[in-house]
Amino acid sequence: MSTIDKGNRVLTLINVFTVEPEKQQALVALLIEATEQVMKHMPGFVSANIHRSLDGKKVVNYAQWENMAAFEAMRKNSKARPHMQAAAELAQFEPILCEVSDAISIG
Amino acid sequence: MSTIDKGNRVLTLINVFTVEPEKQQALVALLIEATEQVMKHMPGFVSANIHRSLDGKKVVNYAQWENMAAFEAMRKNSKARPHMQAAAELAQFEPILCEVSDAISIG
Protein backbone atom coordinates (compact mmCIF):
# COMPACT_ATOMS: atom_id res chain seq x y z
CA MET A 1 0.00 0.00 0.00
CA SER A 2 1.25 3.48 -0.88
CA THR A 3 0.13 6.77 0.58
CA ILE A 4 -0.28 10.29 -0.80
CA ASP A 5 -0.05 13.04 1.75
CA LYS A 6 0.54 16.76 1.63
CA GLY A 7 3.02 16.39 4.51
CA ASN A 8 5.05 13.74 2.61
CA ARG A 9 8.22 15.45 1.52
CA VAL A 10 8.72 12.97 -1.31
CA LEU A 11 9.48 13.65 -4.95
CA THR A 12 6.60 12.33 -7.04
CA LEU A 13 7.24 11.11 -10.58
CA ILE A 14 4.09 10.64 -12.65
CA ASN A 15 5.16 8.89 -15.84
CA VAL A 16 2.46 8.65 -18.51
CA PHE A 17 3.18 6.02 -21.19
CA THR A 18 1.30 6.03 -24.48
CA VAL A 19 1.17 2.49 -25.85
CA GLU A 20 -0.56 0.40 -28.48
CA PRO A 21 -3.31 -1.55 -26.70
CA GLU A 22 -1.84 -4.90 -27.74
CA LYS A 23 1.38 -3.95 -25.94
CA GLN A 24 -0.21 -2.54 -22.78
CA GLN A 25 0.01 -5.74 -20.75
CA ALA A 26 3.64 -6.30 -21.74
CA LEU A 27 4.50 -2.77 -20.60
CA VAL A 28 2.71 -3.27 -17.27
CA ALA A 29 4.63 -6.53 -16.74
CA LEU A 30 7.94 -4.86 -17.64
CA LEU A 31 7.40 -1.97 -15.21
CA ILE A 32 6.45 -4.33 -12.37
CA GLU A 33 9.51 -6.49 -13.07
CA ALA A 34 11.82 -3.45 -13.20
CA THR A 35 10.42 -2.22 -9.90
CA GLU A 36 10.70 -5.57 -8.13
CA GLN A 37 14.14 -6.46 -9.46
CA VAL A 38 15.90 -3.09 -9.49
CA MET A 39 14.11 0.07 -8.40
CA LYS A 40 12.85 -1.01 -5.02
CA HIS A 41 16.36 -2.00 -3.93
CA MET A 42 17.78 1.44 -4.65
CA PRO A 43 18.43 4.02 -1.94
CA GLY A 44 15.56 6.48 -1.58
CA PHE A 45 12.89 4.36 -3.30
CA VAL A 46 9.50 4.88 -1.64
CA SER A 47 6.91 3.38 -4.00
CA ALA A 48 5.91 2.61 -7.58
CA ASN A 49 2.25 2.27 -8.48
CA ILE A 50 1.55 0.89 -11.93
CA HIS A 51 -1.82 1.69 -13.51
CA ARG A 52 -3.40 0.48 -16.75
CA SER A 53 -5.93 2.67 -18.52
CA LEU A 54 -9.32 1.12 -19.20
CA ASP A 55 -9.09 2.04 -22.91
CA GLY A 56 -5.81 0.14 -23.27
CA LYS A 57 -3.88 3.14 -24.62
CA LYS A 58 -2.00 4.34 -21.53
CA VAL A 59 0.03 3.06 -18.63
CA VAL A 60 0.78 5.39 -15.72
CA ASN A 61 3.50 4.87 -13.14
CA TYR A 62 2.87 6.96 -10.03
CA ALA A 63 6.24 6.71 -8.28
CA GLN A 64 7.68 8.27 -5.14
CA TRP A 65 11.35 8.89 -4.27
CA GLU A 66 12.69 10.34 -1.06
CA ASN A 67 14.21 13.30 -2.89
CA MET A 68 15.60 14.52 -6.21
CA ALA A 69 19.10 13.20 -5.49
CA ALA A 70 17.77 9.64 -5.09
CA PHE A 71 15.77 9.95 -8.31
CA GLU A 72 18.76 11.27 -10.27
CA ALA A 73 21.00 8.50 -8.90
CA MET A 74 18.46 5.90 -10.09
CA ARG A 75 18.37 7.41 -13.58
CA LYS A 76 22.14 7.14 -13.88
CA ASN A 77 22.31 3.62 -12.42
CA SER A 78 23.51 1.02 -14.94
CA LYS A 79 21.09 -1.61 -13.60
CA ALA A 80 18.08 0.64 -14.19
CA ARG A 81 18.99 1.69 -17.71
CA PRO A 82 18.16 -1.56 -19.61
CA HIS A 83 14.66 -1.53 -18.09
CA MET A 84 14.12 2.10 -19.08
CA GLN A 85 15.33 1.35 -22.61
CA ALA A 86 13.00 -1.64 -22.87
CA ALA A 87 10.08 0.55 -21.81
CA ALA A 88 11.09 3.17 -24.38
CA GLU A 89 10.94 0.52 -27.10
CA LEU A 90 7.36 -0.39 -26.14
CA ALA A 91 5.91 3.08 -25.63
CA GLN A 92 6.35 6.82 -25.70
CA PHE A 93 6.49 8.39 -22.28
CA GLU A 94 6.18 11.75 -20.60
CA PRO A 95 7.62 11.96 -17.08
CA ILE A 96 6.23 14.68 -14.81
CA LEU A 97 8.22 15.54 -11.69
CA CYS A 98 5.96 17.03 -9.06
CA GLU A 99 5.02 17.66 -5.46
CA VAL A 100 1.69 17.25 -3.68
CA SER A 101 -0.22 20.53 -3.33
CA ASP A 102 -3.14 18.95 -1.48
CA ALA A 103 -4.52 15.48 -0.70
CA ILE A 104 -8.22 15.50 0.09
CA SER A 105 -9.98 12.29 1.04
CA ILE A 106 -13.07 11.05 2.80
CA GLY A 107 -12.97 10.07 6.44
CA MET B 1 -4.05 11.01 3.46
CA SER B 2 -4.94 8.89 0.43
CA THR B 3 -3.89 5.34 -0.28
CA ILE B 4 -3.07 3.40 -3.44
CA ASP B 5 -3.56 -0.33 -3.20
CA LYS B 6 -3.91 -3.16 -5.68
CA GLY B 7 -6.84 -4.47 -3.63
CA ASN B 8 -8.67 -1.13 -3.80
CA ARG B 9 -11.54 -1.63 -6.19
CA VAL B 10 -11.71 2.09 -6.95
CA LEU B 11 -11.82 3.84 -10.30
CA THR B 12 -8.72 6.00 -10.63
CA LEU B 13 -8.85 9.18 -12.72
CA ILE B 14 -5.43 10.64 -13.51
CA ASN B 15 -6.06 14.03 -15.07
CA VAL B 16 -2.99 15.72 -16.57
CA PHE B 17 -3.42 19.46 -17.14
CA THR B 18 -1.02 21.39 -19.38
CA VAL B 19 -0.89 24.99 -18.24
CA GLU B 20 1.12 28.16 -18.71
CA PRO B 21 3.44 28.45 -15.69
CA GLU B 22 1.97 31.82 -14.66
CA LYS B 23 -1.45 30.15 -14.38
CA GLN B 24 -0.31 27.01 -12.54
CA GLN B 25 -1.03 28.28 -9.05
CA ALA B 26 -4.49 29.54 -10.05
CA LEU B 27 -5.32 26.11 -11.48
CA VAL B 28 -4.11 24.36 -8.32
CA ALA B 29 -6.28 26.70 -6.20
CA LEU B 30 -9.30 26.13 -8.45
CA LEU B 31 -9.00 22.34 -8.28
CA ILE B 32 -8.65 22.39 -4.49
CA GLU B 33 -11.67 24.68 -4.18
CA ALA B 34 -13.76 22.51 -6.53
CA THR B 35 -12.85 19.42 -4.51
CA GLU B 36 -13.59 20.98 -1.13
CA GLN B 37 -16.82 22.69 -2.17
CA VAL B 38 -18.38 20.17 -4.55
CA MET B 39 -16.60 16.91 -5.36
CA LYS B 40 -15.97 15.60 -1.86
CA HIS B 41 -19.65 15.91 -0.99
CA MET B 42 -20.76 13.74 -3.91
CA PRO B 43 -21.67 10.05 -3.49
CA GLY B 44 -18.76 7.76 -4.27
CA PHE B 45 -15.98 10.33 -3.87
CA VAL B 46 -12.87 8.72 -2.36
CA SER B 47 -10.02 11.21 -2.83
CA ALA B 48 -8.50 13.95 -4.97
CA ASN B 49 -4.77 14.56 -4.86
CA ILE B 50 -3.60 17.73 -6.57
CA HIS B 51 0.02 17.88 -7.73
CA ARG B 52 2.03 20.75 -9.23
CA SER B 53 4.95 19.97 -11.53
CA LEU B 54 8.30 21.41 -10.54
CA ASP B 55 8.74 22.97 -14.02
CA GLY B 56 5.44 24.89 -13.67
CA LYS B 57 3.93 23.46 -16.86
CA LYS B 58 1.64 20.73 -15.52
CA VAL B 59 -0.91 20.07 -12.81
CA VAL B 60 -1.98 16.48 -12.13
CA ASN B 61 -5.10 15.45 -10.25
CA TYR B 62 -4.87 11.86 -9.03
CA ALA B 63 -8.49 11.17 -8.07
CA GLN B 64 -10.34 8.09 -6.84
CA TRP B 65 -14.04 7.27 -7.14
CA GLU B 66 -15.81 4.24 -5.77
CA ASN B 67 -16.83 3.11 -9.25
CA MET B 68 -17.60 4.29 -12.79
CA ALA B 69 -21.24 5.08 -11.99
CA ALA B 70 -20.20 7.55 -9.27
CA PHE B 71 -17.69 9.18 -11.63
CA GLU B 72 -20.25 9.51 -14.44
CA ALA B 73 -22.82 10.98 -12.06
CA MET B 74 -20.27 13.62 -10.96
CA ARG B 75 -19.54 14.56 -14.58
CA LYS B 76 -23.22 15.16 -15.23
CA ASN B 77 -23.82 17.05 -11.99
CA SER B 78 -24.74 20.70 -12.52
CA LYS B 79 -22.71 21.80 -9.46
CA ALA B 80 -19.53 20.23 -10.81
CA ARG B 81 -19.80 21.62 -14.33
CA PRO B 82 -18.86 25.28 -13.67
CA HIS B 83 -15.66 24.14 -11.95
CA MET B 84 -14.76 21.86 -14.85
CA GLN B 85 -15.42 24.68 -17.31
CA ALA B 86 -13.25 27.09 -15.30
CA ALA B 87 -10.42 24.53 -15.35
CA ALA B 88 -10.85 24.10 -19.12
CA GLU B 89 -10.42 27.86 -19.56
CA LEU B 90 -7.10 27.79 -17.69
CA ALA B 91 -5.56 24.66 -19.19
CA GLN B 92 -5.77 21.78 -21.62
CA PHE B 93 -6.36 18.44 -19.95
CA GLU B 94 -6.15 14.76 -20.68
CA PRO B 95 -8.13 12.53 -18.31
CA ILE B 96 -6.97 8.91 -18.02
CA LEU B 97 -9.39 6.43 -16.46
CA CYS B 98 -7.50 3.52 -14.97
CA GLU B 99 -7.12 0.76 -12.43
CA VAL B 100 -4.16 -0.20 -10.26
CA SER B 101 -2.16 -3.10 -11.70
CA ASP B 102 0.34 -3.17 -8.84
CA ALA B 103 1.38 -1.00 -5.88
CA ILE B 104 4.91 -1.71 -4.68
CA SER B 105 6.28 0.14 -1.69
CA ILE B 106 9.01 -0.15 0.91
CA GLY B 107 8.30 -1.62 4.32
mmCIF file of N, CA and C in Angstrom, chain B residues 3-102:
data_model
loop_
_atom_site.group_PDB
_atom_site.id
_atom_site.type_symbol
_atom_site.label_atom_id
_atom_site.label_comp_id
_atom_site.label_asym_id
_atom_site.label_seq_id
_atom_site.Cartn_x
_atom_site.Cartn_y
_atom_site.Cartn_z
ATOM 1 N N THR B 3 -4.675 6.570 -0.114
ATOM 2 C CA THR B 3 -3.889 5.340 -0.279
ATOM 3 C C THR B 3 -4.073 4.764 -1.676
ATOM 4 N N ILE B 4 -3.016 4.128 -2.164
ATOM 5 C CA ILE B 4 -3.066 3.405 -3.440
ATOM 6 C C ILE B 4 -2.804 1.943 -3.106
ATOM 7 N N ASP B 5 -3.703 1.079 -3.541
ATOM 8 C CA ASP B 5 -3.561 -0.329 -3.204
ATOM 9 C C ASP B 5 -4.121 -1.166 -4.346
ATOM 10 N N LYS B 6 -3.442 -2.263 -4.617
ATOM 11 C CA LYS B 6 -3.910 -3.165 -5.678
ATOM 12 C C LYS B 6 -5.299 -3.711 -5.348
ATOM 13 N N GLY B 7 -5.559 -3.925 -4.051
ATOM 14 C CA GLY B 7 -6.837 -4.473 -3.628
ATOM 15 C C GLY B 7 -7.982 -3.464 -3.617
ATOM 16 N N ASN B 8 -7.627 -2.167 -3.710
ATOM 17 C CA ASN B 8 -8.668 -1.129 -3.800
ATOM 18 C C ASN B 8 -9.477 -1.324 -5.067
ATOM 19 N N ARG B 9 -10.768 -1.491 -4.959
ATOM 20 C CA ARG B 9 -11.545 -1.627 -6.194
ATOM 21 C C ARG B 9 -12.094 -0.268 -6.603
ATOM 22 N N VAL B 10 -11.259 0.757 -6.555
ATOM 23 C CA VAL B 10 -11.709 2.092 -6.952
ATOM 24 C C VAL B 10 -11.442 2.328 -8.434
ATOM 25 N N LEU B 11 -12.164 3.301 -8.984
ATOM 26 C CA LEU B 11 -11.825 3.837 -10.301
ATOM 27 C C LEU B 11 -10.843 4.988 -10.077
ATOM 28 N N THR B 12 -9.705 4.938 -10.757
ATOM 29 C CA THR B 12 -8.716 6.003 -10.630
ATOM 30 C C THR B 12 -8.776 6.892 -11.867
ATOM 31 N N LEU B 13 -8.882 8.203 -11.632
ATOM 32 C CA LEU B 13 -8.852 9.181 -12.719
ATOM 33 C C LEU B 13 -7.572 9.990 -12.560
ATOM 34 N N ILE B 14 -6.664 9.834 -13.520
ATOM 35 C CA ILE B 14 -5.433 10.636 -13.514
ATOM 36 C C ILE B 14 -5.614 11.700 -14.589
ATOM 37 N N ASN B 15 -5.770 12.950 -14.136
ATOM 38 C CA ASN B 15 -6.061 14.034 -15.074
ATOM 39 C C ASN B 15 -4.828 14.932 -15.165
ATOM 40 N N VAL B 16 -4.216 14.947 -16.351
ATOM 41 C CA VAL B 16 -2.991 15.718 -16.569
ATOM 42 C C VAL B 16 -3.351 17.022 -17.274
ATOM 43 N N PHE B 17 -3.143 18.133 -16.588
ATOM 44 C CA PHE B 17 -3.419 19.460 -17.138
ATOM 45 C C PHE B 17 -2.120 20.081 -17.636
ATOM 46 N N THR B 18 -2.152 20.639 -18.839
ATOM 47 C CA THR B 18 -1.022 21.390 -19.378
ATOM 48 C C THR B 18 -1.383 22.866 -19.286
ATOM 49 N N VAL B 19 -0.522 23.638 -18.623
ATOM 50 C CA VAL B 19 -0.888 24.993 -18.238
ATOM 51 C C VAL B 19 0.301 25.934 -18.451
ATOM 52 N N GLU B 20 0.024 27.197 -18.697
ATOM 53 C CA GLU B 20 1.118 28.163 -18.706
ATOM 54 C C GLU B 20 1.591 28.356 -17.263
ATOM 55 N N PRO B 21 2.927 28.394 -17.061
ATOM 56 C CA PRO B 21 3.441 28.451 -15.688
ATOM 57 C C PRO B 21 2.843 29.584 -14.847
ATOM 58 N N GLU B 22 2.536 30.711 -15.459
ATOM 59 C CA GLU B 22 1.974 31.820 -14.664
ATOM 60 C C GLU B 22 0.535 31.541 -14.218
ATOM 61 N N LYS B 23 -0.083 30.510 -14.805
ATOM 62 C CA LYS B 23 -1.446 30.150 -14.383
ATOM 63 C C LYS B 23 -1.486 28.890 -13.525
ATOM 64 N N GLN B 24 -0.320 28.285 -13.272
ATOM 65 C CA GLN B 24 -0.308 27.005 -12.540
ATOM 66 C C GLN B 24 -0.936 27.143 -11.156
ATOM 67 N N GLN B 25 -0.543 28.169 -10.425
ATOM 68 C CA GLN B 25 -1.026 28.285 -9.050
ATOM 69 C C GLN B 25 -2.537 28.531 -9.018
ATOM 70 N N ALA B 26 -3.041 29.295 -9.978
ATOM 71 C CA ALA B 26 -4.487 29.536 -10.049
ATOM 72 C C ALA B 26 -5.239 28.242 -10.318
ATOM 73 N N LEU B 27 -4.670 27.398 -11.179
ATOM 74 C CA LEU B 27 -5.323 26.114 -11.478
ATOM 75 C C LEU B 27 -5.310 25.201 -10.258
ATOM 76 N N VAL B 28 -4.186 25.163 -9.554
ATOM 77 C CA VAL B 28 -4.111 24.363 -8.315
ATOM 78 C C VAL B 28 -5.193 24.834 -7.329
ATOM 79 N N ALA B 29 -5.297 26.140 -7.147
ATOM 80 C CA ALA B 29 -6.275 26.696 -6.204
ATOM 81 C C ALA B 29 -7.699 26.350 -6.634
ATOM 82 N N LEU B 30 -7.966 26.437 -7.937
ATOM 83 C CA LEU B 30 -9.296 26.132 -8.454
ATOM 84 C C LEU B 30 -9.670 24.665 -8.219
ATOM 85 N N LEU B 31 -8.710 23.767 -8.450
ATOM 86 C CA LEU B 31 -9.001 22.337 -8.278
ATOM 87 C C LEU B 31 -9.221 21.995 -6.800
ATOM 88 N N ILE B 32 -8.452 22.624 -5.926
ATOM 89 C CA ILE B 32 -8.652 22.391 -4.490
ATOM 90 C C ILE B 32 -10.026 22.910 -4.058
ATOM 91 N N GLU B 33 -10.373 24.100 -4.534
ATOM 92 C CA GLU B 33 -11.675 24.677 -4.181
ATOM 93 C C GLU B 33 -12.825 23.814 -4.700
ATOM 94 N N ALA B 34 -12.706 23.357 -5.950
ATOM 95 C CA ALA B 34 -13.759 22.510 -6.526
ATOM 96 C C ALA B 34 -13.914 21.219 -5.729
ATOM 97 N N THR B 35 -12.793 20.662 -5.294
ATOM 98 C CA THR B 35 -12.847 19.417 -4.515
ATOM 99 C C THR B 35 -13.510 19.661 -3.161
ATOM 100 N N GLU B 36 -13.074 20.713 -2.474
ATOM 101 C CA GLU B 36 -13.590 20.984 -1.125
ATOM 102 C C GLU B 36 -15.070 21.358 -1.154
ATOM 103 N N GLN B 37 -15.461 22.159 -2.158
ATOM 104 C CA GLN B 37 -16.825 22.686 -2.168
ATOM 105 C C GLN B 37 -17.837 21.729 -2.780
ATOM 106 N N VAL B 38 -17.409 20.969 -3.788
ATOM 107 C CA VAL B 38 -18.377 20.168 -4.547
ATOM 108 C C VAL B 38 -18.051 18.673 -4.532
ATOM 109 N N MET B 39 -16.896 18.323 -5.084
ATOM 110 C CA MET B 39 -16.603 16.908 -5.359
ATOM 111 C C MET B 39 -16.693 16.034 -4.106
ATOM 112 N N LYS B 40 -16.083 16.497 -3.010
ATOM 113 C CA LYS B 40 -15.972 15.601 -1.862
ATOM 114 C C LYS B 40 -17.310 15.353 -1.179
ATOM 115 N N HIS B 41 -18.321 16.131 -1.546
ATOM 116 C CA HIS B 41 -19.650 15.912 -0.986
ATOM 117 C C HIS B 41 -20.504 14.994 -1.863
ATOM 118 N N MET B 42 -19.965 14.567 -2.990
ATOM 119 C CA MET B 42 -20.755 13.735 -3.906
ATOM 120 C C MET B 42 -20.641 12.260 -3.534
ATOM 121 N N PRO B 43 -21.710 11.483 -3.805
ATOM 122 C CA PRO B 43 -21.668 10.051 -3.488
ATOM 123 C C PRO B 43 -20.549 9.371 -4.270
ATOM 124 N N GLY B 44 -19.785 8.537 -3.577
ATOM 125 C CA GLY B 44 -18.760 7.759 -4.271
ATOM 126 C C GLY B 44 -17.404 8.434 -4.370
ATOM 127 N N PHE B 45 -17.297 9.676 -3.885
ATOM 128 C CA PHE B 45 -15.979 10.325 -3.865
ATOM 129 C C PHE B 45 -15.076 9.607 -2.871
ATOM 130 N N VAL B 46 -13.848 9.330 -3.272
ATOM 131 C CA VAL B 46 -12.872 8.716 -2.356
ATOM 132 C C VAL B 46 -11.744 9.693 -2.046
ATOM 133 N N SER B 47 -11.096 10.229 -3.079
ATOM 134 C CA SER B 47 -10.024 11.205 -2.830
ATOM 135 C C SER B 47 -9.714 11.999 -4.086
ATOM 136 N N ALA B 48 -9.103 13.167 -3.882
ATOM 137 C CA ALA B 48 -8.505 13.950 -4.974
ATOM 138 C C ALA B 48 -7.161 14.444 -4.458
ATOM 139 N N ASN B 49 -6.143 14.257 -5.266
ATOM 140 C CA ASN B 49 -4.773 14.564 -4.856
ATOM 141 C C ASN B 49 -4.158 15.447 -5.934
ATOM 142 N N ILE B 50 -4.004 16.728 -5.584
ATOM 143 C CA ILE B 50 -3.599 17.730 -6.571
ATOM 144 C C ILE B 50 -2.082 17.900 -6.502
ATOM 145 N N HIS B 51 -1.437 17.763 -7.649
ATOM 146 C CA HIS B 51 0.017 17.875 -7.733
ATOM 147 C C HIS B 51 0.395 19.028 -8.669
ATOM 148 N N ARG B 52 1.459 19.750 -8.315
ATOM 149 C CA ARG B 52 2.027 20.747 -9.228
ATOM 150 C C ARG B 52 3.390 20.244 -9.701
ATOM 151 N N SER B 53 3.640 20.385 -11.013
ATOM 152 C CA SER B 53 4.950 19.971 -11.525
ATOM 153 C C SER B 53 5.994 21.006 -11.151
ATOM 154 N N LEU B 54 7.214 20.530 -10.967
ATOM 155 C CA LEU B 54 8.298 21.411 -10.543
ATOM 156 C C LEU B 54 8.674 22.400 -11.643
ATOM 157 N N ASP B 55 8.411 22.053 -12.912
ATOM 158 C CA ASP B 55 8.735 22.971 -14.023
ATOM 159 C C ASP B 55 7.617 23.988 -14.288
ATOM 160 N N GLY B 56 6.519 23.914 -13.539
ATOM 161 C CA GLY B 56 5.438 24.892 -13.666
ATOM 162 C C GLY B 56 4.453 24.630 -14.793
ATOM 163 N N LYS B 57 4.713 23.626 -15.628
ATOM 164 C CA LYS B 57 3.928 23.465 -16.861
ATOM 165 C C LYS B 57 2.770 22.482 -16.762
ATOM 166 N N LYS B 58 2.687 21.744 -15.657
ATOM 167 C CA LYS B 58 1.642 20.725 -15.519
ATOM 168 C C LYS B 58 1.000 20.822 -14.137
ATOM 169 N N VAL B 59 -0.240 20.366 -14.076
ATOM 170 C CA VAL B 59 -0.906 20.067 -12.809
ATOM 171 C C VAL B 59 -1.516 18.682 -13.004
ATOM 172 N N VAL B 60 -1.404 17.822 -12.013
ATOM 173 C CA VAL B 60 -1.981 16.484 -12.131
ATOM 174 C C VAL B 60 -2.928 16.256 -10.955
ATOM 175 N N ASN B 61 -4.152 15.869 -11.283
ATOM 176 C CA ASN B 61 -5.100 15.450 -10.250
ATOM 177 C C ASN B 61 -5.194 13.927 -10.269
ATOM 178 N N TYR B 62 -4.754 13.309 -9.187
ATOM 179 C CA TYR B 62 -4.874 11.856 -9.031
ATOM 180 C C TYR B 62 -6.104 11.634 -8.157
ATOM 181 N N ALA B 63 -7.216 11.248 -8.788
ATOM 182 C CA ALA B 63 -8.493 11.174 -8.074
ATOM 183 C C ALA B 63 -9.016 9.741 -8.054
ATOM 184 N N GLN B 64 -9.759 9.439 -6.999
ATOM 185 C CA GLN B 64 -10.338 8.092 -6.841
ATOM 186 C C GLN B 64 -11.841 8.208 -6.592
ATOM 187 N N TRP B 65 -12.592 7.377 -7.313
ATOM 188 C CA TRP B 65 -14.035 7.273 -7.139
ATOM 189 C C TRP B 65 -14.387 5.821 -6.862
ATOM 190 N N GLU B 66 -15.470 5.619 -6.148
ATOM 191 C CA GLU B 66 -15.811 4.240 -5.773
ATOM 192 C C GLU B 66 -16.004 3.347 -6.989
ATOM 193 N N ASN B 67 -16.583 3.903 -8.047
ATOM 194 C CA ASN B 67 -16.835 3.112 -9.250
ATOM 195 C C ASN B 67 -17.186 4.059 -10.407
ATOM 196 N N MET B 68 -17.341 3.489 -11.593
ATOM 197 C CA MET B 68 -17.603 4.286 -12.795
ATOM 198 C C MET B 68 -18.924 5.038 -12.697
ATOM 199 N N ALA B 69 -19.931 4.421 -12.095
ATOM 200 C CA ALA B 69 -21.241 5.079 -11.991
ATOM 201 C C ALA B 69 -21.137 6.372 -11.184
ATOM 202 N N ALA B 70 -20.369 6.346 -10.091
ATOM 203 C CA ALA B 70 -20.196 7.550 -9.269
ATOM 204 C C ALA B 70 -19.455 8.634 -10.054
ATOM 205 N N PHE B 71 -18.448 8.227 -10.818
ATOM 206 C CA PHE B 71 -17.689 9.180 -11.629
ATOM 207 C C PHE B 71 -18.575 9.816 -12.704
ATOM 208 N N GLU B 72 -19.368 8.999 -13.382
ATOM 209 C CA GLU B 72 -20.247 9.509 -14.439
ATOM 210 C C GLU B 72 -21.308 10.454 -13.862
ATOM 211 N N ALA B 73 -21.822 10.113 -12.696
ATOM 212 C CA ALA B 73 -22.824 10.980 -12.055
ATOM 213 C C ALA B 73 -22.215 12.345 -11.717
ATOM 214 N N MET B 74 -20.959 12.358 -11.261
ATOM 215 C CA MET B 74 -20.273 13.618 -10.961
ATOM 216 C C MET B 74 -20.146 14.454 -12.233
ATOM 217 N N ARG B 75 -19.742 13.812 -13.322
ATOM 218 C CA ARG B 75 -19.537 14.561 -14.578
ATOM 219 C C ARG B 75 -20.816 15.225 -15.070
ATOM 220 N N LYS B 76 -21.940 14.608 -14.763
ATOM 221 C CA LYS B 76 -23.222 15.156 -15.227
ATOM 222 C C LYS B 76 -23.839 16.117 -14.224
ATOM 223 N N ASN B 77 -23.225 16.227 -13.046
ATOM 224 C CA ASN B 77 -23.820 17.046 -11.985
ATOM 225 C C ASN B 77 -23.679 18.535 -12.297
ATOM 226 N N SER B 78 -24.764 19.279 -12.133
ATOM 227 C CA SER B 78 -24.744 20.696 -12.518
ATOM 228 C C SER B 78 -23.852 21.523 -11.589
ATOM 229 N N LYS B 79 -23.607 21.064 -10.354
ATOM 230 C CA LYS B 79 -22.713 21.803 -9.458
ATOM 231 C C LYS B 79 -21.246 21.633 -9.853
ATOM 232 N N ALA B 80 -20.927 20.490 -10.436
ATOM 233 C CA ALA B 80 -19.527 20.234 -10.812
ATOM 234 C C ALA B 80 -19.154 20.946 -12.102
ATOM 235 N N ARG B 81 -20.119 21.143 -12.980
ATOM 236 C CA ARG B 81 -19.802 21.620 -14.329
ATOM 237 C C ARG B 81 -19.098 22.983 -14.382
ATOM 238 N N PRO B 82 -19.550 23.983 -13.599
ATOM 239 C CA PRO B 82 -18.856 25.278 -13.672
ATOM 240 C C PRO B 82 -17.379 25.175 -13.294
ATOM 241 N N HIS B 83 -17.061 24.313 -12.348
ATOM 242 C CA HIS B 83 -15.655 24.137 -11.948
ATOM 243 C C HIS B 83 -14.856 23.497 -13.079
ATOM 244 N N MET B 84 -15.462 22.519 -13.740
ATOM 245 C CA MET B 84 -14.760 21.859 -14.845
ATOM 246 C C MET B 84 -14.560 22.828 -16.004
ATOM 247 N N GLN B 85 -15.562 23.692 -16.232
ATOM 248 C CA GLN B 85 -15.425 24.684 -17.313
ATOM 249 C C GLN B 85 -14.347 25.714 -16.975
ATOM 250 N N ALA B 86 -14.287 26.128 -15.717
ATOM 251 C CA ALA B 86 -13.254 27.088 -15.300
ATOM 252 C C ALA B 86 -11.858 26.489 -15.484
ATOM 253 N N ALA B 87 -11.721 25.192 -15.159
ATOM 254 C CA ALA B 87 -10.423 24.528 -15.354
ATOM 255 C C ALA B 87 -10.077 24.474 -16.837
ATOM 256 N N ALA B 88 -11.082 24.201 -17.671
ATOM 257 C CA ALA B 88 -10.847 24.102 -19.115
ATOM 258 C C ALA B 88 -10.432 25.444 -19.707
ATOM 259 N N GLU B 89 -10.828 26.545 -19.068
ATOM 260 C CA GLU B 89 -10.416 27.861 -19.560
ATOM 261 C C GLU B 89 -8.971 28.179 -19.184
ATOM 262 N N LEU B 90 -8.475 27.542 -18.151
ATOM 263 C CA LEU B 90 -7.096 27.788 -17.693
ATOM 264 C C LEU B 90 -6.080 26.857 -18.341
ATOM 265 N N ALA B 91 -6.522 25.691 -18.791
ATOM 266 C CA ALA B 91 -5.563 24.662 -19.188
ATOM 267 C C ALA B 91 -6.199 23.654 -20.136
ATOM 268 N N GLN B 92 -5.331 22.964 -20.892
ATOM 269 C CA GLN B 92 -5.770 21.776 -21.623
ATOM 270 C C GLN B 92 -5.644 20.587 -20.687
ATOM 271 N N PHE B 93 -6.516 19.593 -20.849
ATOM 272 C CA PHE B 93 -6.364 18.444 -19.953
ATOM 273 C C PHE B 93 -6.648 17.138 -20.662
ATOM 274 N N GLU B 94 -6.036 16.101 -20.122
ATOM 275 C CA GLU B 94 -6.151 14.756 -20.684
ATOM 276 C C GLU B 94 -6.476 13.793 -19.545
ATOM 277 N N PRO B 95 -7.760 13.453 -19.391
ATOM 278 C CA PRO B 95 -8.131 12.527 -18.308
ATOM 279 C C PRO B 95 -7.861 11.073 -18.702
ATOM 280 N N ILE B 96 -7.261 10.326 -17.791
ATOM 281 C CA ILE B 96 -6.967 8.908 -18.019
ATOM 282 C C ILE B 96 -7.695 8.104 -16.942
ATOM 283 N N LEU B 97 -8.647 7.299 -17.387
ATOM 284 C CA LEU B 97 -9.386 6.433 -16.457
ATOM 285 C C LEU B 97 -8.632 5.118 -16.320
ATOM 286 N N CYS B 98 -8.316 4.715 -15.088
ATOM 287 C CA CYS B 98 -7.498 3.517 -14.970
ATOM 288 C C CYS B 98 -7.753 2.745 -13.695
ATOM 289 N N GLU B 99 -7.076 1.596 -13.625
ATOM 290 C CA GLU B 99 -7.121 0.759 -12.428
ATOM 291 C C GLU B 99 -5.688 0.440 -12.041
ATOM 292 N N VAL B 100 -5.499 0.093 -10.766
ATOM 293 C CA VAL B 100 -4.160 -0.204 -10.262
ATOM 294 C C VAL B 100 -3.780 -1.626 -10.665
ATOM 295 N N SER B 101 -2.667 -1.763 -11.384
ATOM 296 C CA SER B 101 -2.156 -3.102 -11.700
ATOM 297 C C SER B 101 -1.295 -3.633 -10.573
ATOM 298 N N ASP B 102 -0.481 -2.758 -9.976
ATOM 299 C CA ASP B 102 0.338 -3.169 -8.839
ATOM 300 C C ASP B 102 0.782 -1.936 -8.064
#
